[in-house]
Every structure is written in structure tokens, then in C-alpha cells.
PDB file of C-alpha atoms in Angstrom:
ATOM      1  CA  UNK A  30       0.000   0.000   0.000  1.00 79.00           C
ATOM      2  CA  UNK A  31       2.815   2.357   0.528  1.00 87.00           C
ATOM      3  CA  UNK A  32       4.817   1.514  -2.209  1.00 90.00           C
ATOM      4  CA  UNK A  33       1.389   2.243  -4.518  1.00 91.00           C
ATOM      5  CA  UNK A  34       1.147   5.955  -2.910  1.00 92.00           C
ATOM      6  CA  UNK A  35       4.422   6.648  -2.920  1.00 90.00           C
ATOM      7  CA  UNK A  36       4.878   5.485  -6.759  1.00 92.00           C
ATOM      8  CA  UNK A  37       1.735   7.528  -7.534  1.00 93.00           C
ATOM      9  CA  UNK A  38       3.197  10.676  -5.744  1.00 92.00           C
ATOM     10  CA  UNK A  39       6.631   9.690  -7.420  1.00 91.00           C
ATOM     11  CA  UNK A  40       4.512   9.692 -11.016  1.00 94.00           C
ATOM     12  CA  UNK A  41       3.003  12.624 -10.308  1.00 95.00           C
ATOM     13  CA  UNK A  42       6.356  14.619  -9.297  1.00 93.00           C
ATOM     14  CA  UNK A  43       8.004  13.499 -12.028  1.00 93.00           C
ATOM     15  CA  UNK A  44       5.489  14.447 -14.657  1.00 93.00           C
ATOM     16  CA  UNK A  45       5.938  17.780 -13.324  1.00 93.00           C
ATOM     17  CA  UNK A  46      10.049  17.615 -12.961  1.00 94.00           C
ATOM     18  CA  UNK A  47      11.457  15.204 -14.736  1.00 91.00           C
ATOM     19  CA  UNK A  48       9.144  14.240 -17.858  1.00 92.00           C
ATOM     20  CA  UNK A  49      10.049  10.457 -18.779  1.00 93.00           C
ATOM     21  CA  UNK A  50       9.444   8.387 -22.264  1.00 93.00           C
ATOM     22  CA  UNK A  51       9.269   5.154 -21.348  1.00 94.00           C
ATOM     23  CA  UNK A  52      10.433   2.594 -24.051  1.00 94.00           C
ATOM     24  CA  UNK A  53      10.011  -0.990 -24.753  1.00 95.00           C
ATOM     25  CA  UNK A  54       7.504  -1.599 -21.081  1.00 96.00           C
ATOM     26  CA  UNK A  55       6.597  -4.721 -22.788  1.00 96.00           C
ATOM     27  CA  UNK A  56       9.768  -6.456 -22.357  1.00 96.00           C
ATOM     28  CA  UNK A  57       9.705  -6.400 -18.688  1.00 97.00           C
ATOM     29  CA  UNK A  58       7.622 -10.116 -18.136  1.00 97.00           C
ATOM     30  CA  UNK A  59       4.354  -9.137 -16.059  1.00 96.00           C
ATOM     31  CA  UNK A  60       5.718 -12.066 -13.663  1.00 96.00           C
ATOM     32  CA  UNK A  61       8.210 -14.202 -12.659  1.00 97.00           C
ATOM     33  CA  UNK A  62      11.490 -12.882 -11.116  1.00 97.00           C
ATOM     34  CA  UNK A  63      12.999 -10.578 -13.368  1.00 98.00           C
ATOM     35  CA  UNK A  64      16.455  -8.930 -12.451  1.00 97.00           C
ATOM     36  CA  UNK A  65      16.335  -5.303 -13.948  1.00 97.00           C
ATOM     37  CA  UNK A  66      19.879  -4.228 -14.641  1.00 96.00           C
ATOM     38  CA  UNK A  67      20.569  -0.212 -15.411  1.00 95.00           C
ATOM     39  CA  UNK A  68      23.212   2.445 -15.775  1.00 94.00           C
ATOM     40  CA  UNK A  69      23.486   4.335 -12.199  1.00 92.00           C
ATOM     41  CA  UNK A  70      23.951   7.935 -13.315  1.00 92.00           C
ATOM     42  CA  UNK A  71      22.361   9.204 -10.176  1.00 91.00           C
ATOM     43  CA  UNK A  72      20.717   8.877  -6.368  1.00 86.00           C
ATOM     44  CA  UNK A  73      17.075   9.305  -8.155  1.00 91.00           C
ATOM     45  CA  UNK A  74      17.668   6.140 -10.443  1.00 93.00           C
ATOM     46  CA  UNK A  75      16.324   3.643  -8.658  1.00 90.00           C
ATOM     47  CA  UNK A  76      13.005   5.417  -8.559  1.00 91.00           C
ATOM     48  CA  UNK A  77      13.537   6.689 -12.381  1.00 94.00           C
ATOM     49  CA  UNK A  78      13.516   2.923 -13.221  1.00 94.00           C
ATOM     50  CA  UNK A  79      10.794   1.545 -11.497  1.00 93.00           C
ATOM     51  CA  UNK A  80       7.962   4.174 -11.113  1.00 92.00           C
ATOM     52  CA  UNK A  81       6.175   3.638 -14.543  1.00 94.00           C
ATOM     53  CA  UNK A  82       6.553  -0.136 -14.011  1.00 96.00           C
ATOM     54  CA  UNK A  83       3.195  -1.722 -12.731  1.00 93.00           C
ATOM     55  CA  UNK A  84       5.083  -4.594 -10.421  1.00 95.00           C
ATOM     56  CA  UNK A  85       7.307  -3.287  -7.617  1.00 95.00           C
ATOM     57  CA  UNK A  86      11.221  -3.043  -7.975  1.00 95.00           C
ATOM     58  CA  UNK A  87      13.236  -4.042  -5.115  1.00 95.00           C
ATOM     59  CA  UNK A  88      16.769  -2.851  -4.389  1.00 92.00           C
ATOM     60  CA  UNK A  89      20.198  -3.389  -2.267  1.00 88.00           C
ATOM     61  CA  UNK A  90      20.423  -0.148  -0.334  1.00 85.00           C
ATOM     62  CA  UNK A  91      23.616   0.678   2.083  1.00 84.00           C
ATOM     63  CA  UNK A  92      22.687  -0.615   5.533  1.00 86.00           C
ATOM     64  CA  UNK A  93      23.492   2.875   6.942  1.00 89.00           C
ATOM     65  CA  UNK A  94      20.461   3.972   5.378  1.00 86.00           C
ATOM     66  CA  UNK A  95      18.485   1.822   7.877  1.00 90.00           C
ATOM     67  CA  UNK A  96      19.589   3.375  10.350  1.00 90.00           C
ATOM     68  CA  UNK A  97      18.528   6.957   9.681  1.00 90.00           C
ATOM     69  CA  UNK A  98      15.061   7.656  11.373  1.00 88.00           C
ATOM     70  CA  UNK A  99      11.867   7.494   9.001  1.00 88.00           C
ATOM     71  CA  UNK A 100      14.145   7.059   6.167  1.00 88.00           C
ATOM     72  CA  UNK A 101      14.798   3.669   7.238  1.00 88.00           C
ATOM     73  CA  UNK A 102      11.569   2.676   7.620  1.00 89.00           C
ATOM     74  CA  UNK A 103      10.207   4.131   5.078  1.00 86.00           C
ATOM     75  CA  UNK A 104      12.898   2.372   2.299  1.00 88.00           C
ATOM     76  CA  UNK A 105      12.106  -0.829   4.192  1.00 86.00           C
ATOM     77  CA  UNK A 106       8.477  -0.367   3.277  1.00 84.00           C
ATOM     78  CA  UNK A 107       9.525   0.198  -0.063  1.00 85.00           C
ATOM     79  CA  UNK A 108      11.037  -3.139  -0.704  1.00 85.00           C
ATOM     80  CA  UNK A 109      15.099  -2.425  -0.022  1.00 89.00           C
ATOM     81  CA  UNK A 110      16.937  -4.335   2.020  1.00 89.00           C
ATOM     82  CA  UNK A 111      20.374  -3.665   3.362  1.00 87.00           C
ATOM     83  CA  UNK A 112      23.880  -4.257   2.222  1.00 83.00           C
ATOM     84  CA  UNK A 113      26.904  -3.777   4.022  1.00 78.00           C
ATOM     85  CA  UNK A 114      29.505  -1.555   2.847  1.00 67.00           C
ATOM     86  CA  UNK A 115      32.719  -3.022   1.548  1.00 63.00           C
ATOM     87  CA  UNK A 116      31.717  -6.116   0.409  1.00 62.00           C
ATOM     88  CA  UNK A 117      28.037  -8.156  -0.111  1.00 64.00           C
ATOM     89  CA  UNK A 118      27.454 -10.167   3.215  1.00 76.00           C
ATOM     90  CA  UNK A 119      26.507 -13.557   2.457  1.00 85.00           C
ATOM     91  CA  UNK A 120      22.688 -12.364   4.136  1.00 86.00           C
ATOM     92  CA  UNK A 121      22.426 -10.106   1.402  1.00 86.00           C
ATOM     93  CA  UNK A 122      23.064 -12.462  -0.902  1.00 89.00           C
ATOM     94  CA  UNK A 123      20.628 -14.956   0.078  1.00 92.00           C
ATOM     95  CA  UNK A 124      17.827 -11.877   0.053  1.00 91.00           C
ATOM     96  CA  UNK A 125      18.862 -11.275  -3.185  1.00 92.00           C
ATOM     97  CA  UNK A 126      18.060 -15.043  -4.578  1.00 95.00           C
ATOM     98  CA  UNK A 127      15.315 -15.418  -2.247  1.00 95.00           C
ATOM     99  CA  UNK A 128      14.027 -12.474  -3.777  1.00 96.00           C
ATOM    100  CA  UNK A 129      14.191 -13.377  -7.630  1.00 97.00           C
ATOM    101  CA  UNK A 130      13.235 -17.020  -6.909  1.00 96.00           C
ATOM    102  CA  UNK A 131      10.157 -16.095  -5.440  1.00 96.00           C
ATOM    103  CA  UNK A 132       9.169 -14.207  -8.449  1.00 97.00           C
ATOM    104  CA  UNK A 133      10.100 -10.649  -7.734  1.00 97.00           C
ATOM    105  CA  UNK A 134      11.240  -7.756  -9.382  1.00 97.00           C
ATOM    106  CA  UNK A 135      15.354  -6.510  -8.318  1.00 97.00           C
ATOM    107  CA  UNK A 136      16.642  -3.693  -9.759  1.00 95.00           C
ATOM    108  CA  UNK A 137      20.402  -3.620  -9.552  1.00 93.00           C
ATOM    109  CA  UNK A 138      23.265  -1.138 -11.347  1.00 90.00           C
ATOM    110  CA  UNK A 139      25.946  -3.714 -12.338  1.00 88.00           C
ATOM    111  CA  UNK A 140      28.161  -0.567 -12.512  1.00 80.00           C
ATOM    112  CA  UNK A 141      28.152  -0.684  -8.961  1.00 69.00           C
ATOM    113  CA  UNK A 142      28.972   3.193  -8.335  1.00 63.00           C
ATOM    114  CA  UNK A 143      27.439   5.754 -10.210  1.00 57.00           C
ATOM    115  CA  UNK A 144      29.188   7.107 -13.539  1.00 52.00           C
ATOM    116  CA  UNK A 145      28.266   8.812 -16.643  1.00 45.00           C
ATOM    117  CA  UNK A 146      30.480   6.405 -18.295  1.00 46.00           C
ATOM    118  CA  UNK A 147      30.701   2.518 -18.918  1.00 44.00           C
ATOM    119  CA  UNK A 148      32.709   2.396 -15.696  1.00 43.00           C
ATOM    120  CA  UNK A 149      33.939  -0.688 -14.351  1.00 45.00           C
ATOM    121  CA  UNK A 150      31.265  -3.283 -14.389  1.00 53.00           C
ATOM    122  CA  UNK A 151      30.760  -5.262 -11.309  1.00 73.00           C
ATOM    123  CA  UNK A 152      29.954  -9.369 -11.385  1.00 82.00           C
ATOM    124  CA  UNK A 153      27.219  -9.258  -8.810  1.00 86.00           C
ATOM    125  CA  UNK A 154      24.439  -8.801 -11.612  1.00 89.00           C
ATOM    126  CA  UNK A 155      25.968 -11.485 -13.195  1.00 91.00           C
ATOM    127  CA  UNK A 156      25.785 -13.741 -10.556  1.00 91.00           C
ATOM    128  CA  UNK A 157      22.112 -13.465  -9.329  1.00 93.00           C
ATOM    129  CA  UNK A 158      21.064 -14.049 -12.746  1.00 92.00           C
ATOM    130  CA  UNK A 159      22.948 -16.702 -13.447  1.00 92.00           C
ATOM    131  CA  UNK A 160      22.099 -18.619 -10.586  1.00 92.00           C
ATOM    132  CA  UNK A 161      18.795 -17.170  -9.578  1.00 93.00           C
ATOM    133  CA  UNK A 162      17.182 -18.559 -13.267  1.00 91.00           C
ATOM    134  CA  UNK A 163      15.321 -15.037 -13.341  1.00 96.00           C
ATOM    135  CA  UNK A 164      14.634 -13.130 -16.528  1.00 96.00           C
ATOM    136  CA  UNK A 165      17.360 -10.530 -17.069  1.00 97.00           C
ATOM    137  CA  UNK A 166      16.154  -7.346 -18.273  1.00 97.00           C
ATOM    138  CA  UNK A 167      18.902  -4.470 -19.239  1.00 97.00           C
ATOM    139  CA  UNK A 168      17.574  -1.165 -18.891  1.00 97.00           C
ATOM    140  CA  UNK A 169      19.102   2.444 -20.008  1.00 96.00           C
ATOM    141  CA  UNK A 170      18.357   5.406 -18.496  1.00 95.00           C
ATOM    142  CA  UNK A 171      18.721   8.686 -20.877  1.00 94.00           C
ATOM    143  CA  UNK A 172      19.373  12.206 -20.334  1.00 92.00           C
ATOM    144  CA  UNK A 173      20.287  14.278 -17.504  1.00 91.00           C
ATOM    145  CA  UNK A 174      18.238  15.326 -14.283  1.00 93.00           C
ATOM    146  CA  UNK A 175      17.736  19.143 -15.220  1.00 93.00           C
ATOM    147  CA  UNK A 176      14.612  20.186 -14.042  1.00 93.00           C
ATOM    148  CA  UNK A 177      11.970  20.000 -17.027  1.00 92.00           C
ATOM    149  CA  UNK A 178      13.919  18.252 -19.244  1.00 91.00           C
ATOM    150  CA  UNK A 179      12.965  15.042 -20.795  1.00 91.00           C
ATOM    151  CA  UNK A 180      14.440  11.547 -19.321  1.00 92.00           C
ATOM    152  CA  UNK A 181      13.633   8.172 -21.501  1.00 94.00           C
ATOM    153  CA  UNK A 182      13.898   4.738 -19.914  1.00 95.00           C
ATOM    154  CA  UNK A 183      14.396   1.796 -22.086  1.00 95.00           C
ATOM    155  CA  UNK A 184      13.667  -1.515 -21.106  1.00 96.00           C
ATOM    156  CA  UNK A 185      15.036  -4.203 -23.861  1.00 96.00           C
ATOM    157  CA  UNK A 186      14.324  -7.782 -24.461  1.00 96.00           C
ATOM    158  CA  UNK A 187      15.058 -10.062 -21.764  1.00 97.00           C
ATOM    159  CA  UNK A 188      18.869 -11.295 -22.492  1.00 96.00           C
ATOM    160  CA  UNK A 189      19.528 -15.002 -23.060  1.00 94.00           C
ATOM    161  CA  UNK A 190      22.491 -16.032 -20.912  1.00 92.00           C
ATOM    162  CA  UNK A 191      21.772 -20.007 -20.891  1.00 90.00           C
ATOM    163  CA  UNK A 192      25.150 -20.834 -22.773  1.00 91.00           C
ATOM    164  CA  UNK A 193      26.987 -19.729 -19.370  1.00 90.00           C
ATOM    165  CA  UNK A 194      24.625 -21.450 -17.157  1.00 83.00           C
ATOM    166  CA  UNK A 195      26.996 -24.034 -15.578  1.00 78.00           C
ATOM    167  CA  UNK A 196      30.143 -22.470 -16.417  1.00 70.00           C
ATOM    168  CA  UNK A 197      30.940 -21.338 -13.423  1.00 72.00           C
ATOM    169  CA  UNK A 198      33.031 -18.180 -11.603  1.00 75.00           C
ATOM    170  CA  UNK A 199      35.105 -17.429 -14.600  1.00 76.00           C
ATOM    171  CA  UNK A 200      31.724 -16.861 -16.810  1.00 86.00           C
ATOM    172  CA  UNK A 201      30.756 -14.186 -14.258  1.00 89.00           C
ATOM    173  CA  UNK A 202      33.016 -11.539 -16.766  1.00 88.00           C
ATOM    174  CA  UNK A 203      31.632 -12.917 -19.896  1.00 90.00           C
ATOM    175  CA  UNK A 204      28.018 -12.798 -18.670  1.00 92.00           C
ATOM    176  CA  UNK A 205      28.882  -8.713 -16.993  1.00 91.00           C
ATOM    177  CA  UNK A 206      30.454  -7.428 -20.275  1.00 91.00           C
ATOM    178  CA  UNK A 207      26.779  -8.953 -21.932  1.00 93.00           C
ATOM    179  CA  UNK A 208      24.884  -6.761 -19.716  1.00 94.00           C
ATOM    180  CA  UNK A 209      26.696  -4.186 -20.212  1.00 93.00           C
ATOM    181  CA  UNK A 210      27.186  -3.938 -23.798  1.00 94.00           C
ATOM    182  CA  UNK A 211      23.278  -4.361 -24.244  1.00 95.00           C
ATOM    183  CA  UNK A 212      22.779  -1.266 -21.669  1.00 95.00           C
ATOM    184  CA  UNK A 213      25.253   0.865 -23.491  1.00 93.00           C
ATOM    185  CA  UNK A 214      23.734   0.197 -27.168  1.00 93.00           C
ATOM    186  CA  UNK A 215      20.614   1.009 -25.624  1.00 93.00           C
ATOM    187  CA  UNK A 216      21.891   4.138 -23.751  1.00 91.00           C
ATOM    188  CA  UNK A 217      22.764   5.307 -27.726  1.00 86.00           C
ATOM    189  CA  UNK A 218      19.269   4.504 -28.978  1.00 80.00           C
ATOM    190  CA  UNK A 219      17.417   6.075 -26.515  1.00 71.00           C
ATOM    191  CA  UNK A 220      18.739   9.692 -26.822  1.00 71.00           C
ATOM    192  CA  UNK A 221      15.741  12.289 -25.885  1.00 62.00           C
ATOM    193  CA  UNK A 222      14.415  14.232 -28.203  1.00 55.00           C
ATOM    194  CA  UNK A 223      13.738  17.804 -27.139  1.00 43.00           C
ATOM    195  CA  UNK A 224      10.484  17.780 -27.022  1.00 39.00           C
TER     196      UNK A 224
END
């Protein structure tokens, strides 16, 4: 119930703000876990990603977050869970699975800080999908967050990664520079018009 107000007032805000285009909605599956891997340009893109979605998008959020009053609870409500800094616990690993196995939405930024450019790709994305079994869907946010000026979102096809299923660790690269390519062909695609 909170996450529906808070996505409305979200909608709403950004209509107003930060116009978005949303392309290619259809290729996000309507269920089943779906891992929804973006570029991380800034703080507001794990909300740019998921508001126009119908199904809730759950993310890894710092655990210090947690800890600041309201904010915590409120984030918790929201569907984030908590990640340690320095490292992925093995908790917040098994939150992740647990999460895509049970047929939910994750949005994570295989980037791992954010950056304007390719950046270093982590191999975190790479392994929840690979042994979570959940569709992976890249996604490619567009533009800049200028007040009033357009944003576009594009979701693409969900990427087929069974020839590494089984490989093991050393796929993890292979399967990360995948992602990654297919984000930044879509980050070229999707350039906003000015309108």
C-alpha cells in the first residue's frame, strides 16, 4: 500500500520535474522474477527505473540507510533491504536469490557506483542471474536530471544467458560485459528528443 502511494506521488512529481518516455515496457515479463539491470547515473535512479513499471522493484540499499530515522523505515516499506559496505554479506546475498526465486522484481546497477560512463562493471548482476534462473532485463536510463527536461527509460528484451549457465566463476566476466554492452547500445538509442 505504501509503495502504490508513494509510486503515484513519485509519477506525479516526475510528470511535473522530470518528464520520462518510457520505451520498450513490454519487455519487462508481467511475472516471474525478473532482475532489472541499469546504468546508475544518479541517487534518483532507482526510482527513475521503477515508477512507470506496474510490479514493484526491489533494491540493495547501504545498511546505513536503515539506520537513519523514518528514512529507514520508510525504504524498508519500499522493498530495499540492506547491504553492508565493503563487500556483499553472504545475508544479502541470500535476500537477493530469495528475492528473484520467489518471483520478484530486483533492480540492480551492475556498474556498482554511479558514472556517466561505462565504468567498471561489477559481477554481482551477473551472478544473481545466473544462478537465480530469473529473466534478465537491461535497462538504459537517458538524459540528464535538469529540471523539465525530458528523461527516456528503455527496457530491452530479456537477455539469453543459458550458454553460461553451468560455467561457473570465470563466466561471471563474460556474462557482466553482456549486460553491459546491451545497456550501453541502448543508452545510444534512446537519446531524448527535445520535445
Amino acid at each position: 500500500m505504501i509503495y502504490v502511494f508513494c509510486r503515484g506521488l513519485l509519477r506525479l512529481i516526475y510528470a511535473i520535474v522530470f518528464p520520462l518516455k518510457i520505451v520498450g515496457e513490454e519487455n519487462v515479463p508481467k511475472e516471474g522474477g525478473v532482475l532489472l539491470c541499469a546504468n546508475h547515473i544518479s541517487l534518483l535512479d532507482p526510482m527513475t527505473i521503477g515508477i512507470k513499471l506496474d510490479r514493484q522493484v526491489k533494491y540493495m540499499a547501504k545498511a546505513e540507510l536503515f539506520e537513519v530515522p523514518v528514512l529507514g523505515w520508510l525504504i524498508n516499506k519500499l522493498g530495499a533491504f540492506p547491504v553492508k559496505r565493503g563487500g556483499v554479506s553472504k545475508e544479502s546475498i541470500k535476500t537477493a536469490l530469495n528475492t528473484l526465486r520467489s518471483g520478484n522484481v530486483m533492480g540492480i546497477f551492475p556498474e556498482g557506483t554511479r558514472n556517466s560512463d561505462a565504468g567498471v562493471a561489477k559481477k554481482g548482476a551477473a551472478s544473481f542471474a545466473l544462478r537465480s534462473g530469473a529473466a534478465v532485463v537491461p535497462a538504459a536510463i537517458v538524459g540528464e536530471y535538469k529540471p523539465f527536461r525530458r528523461m527516456v527509460v528503455v527496457y530491452g528484451a530479456p537477455i539469453d544467458l543459458s550458454q553460461f549457465v553451468g560455467a561457473g566463476s570465470e563466466s561471471l566476466e563474460a556474462v557482466t560485459d553482456v549486460i553491459m554492452e546491451r545497456i550501453n547500445e541502448m543508452k545510444k538509442s534512446g537519446i531524448p528528443t527535445v520535445s
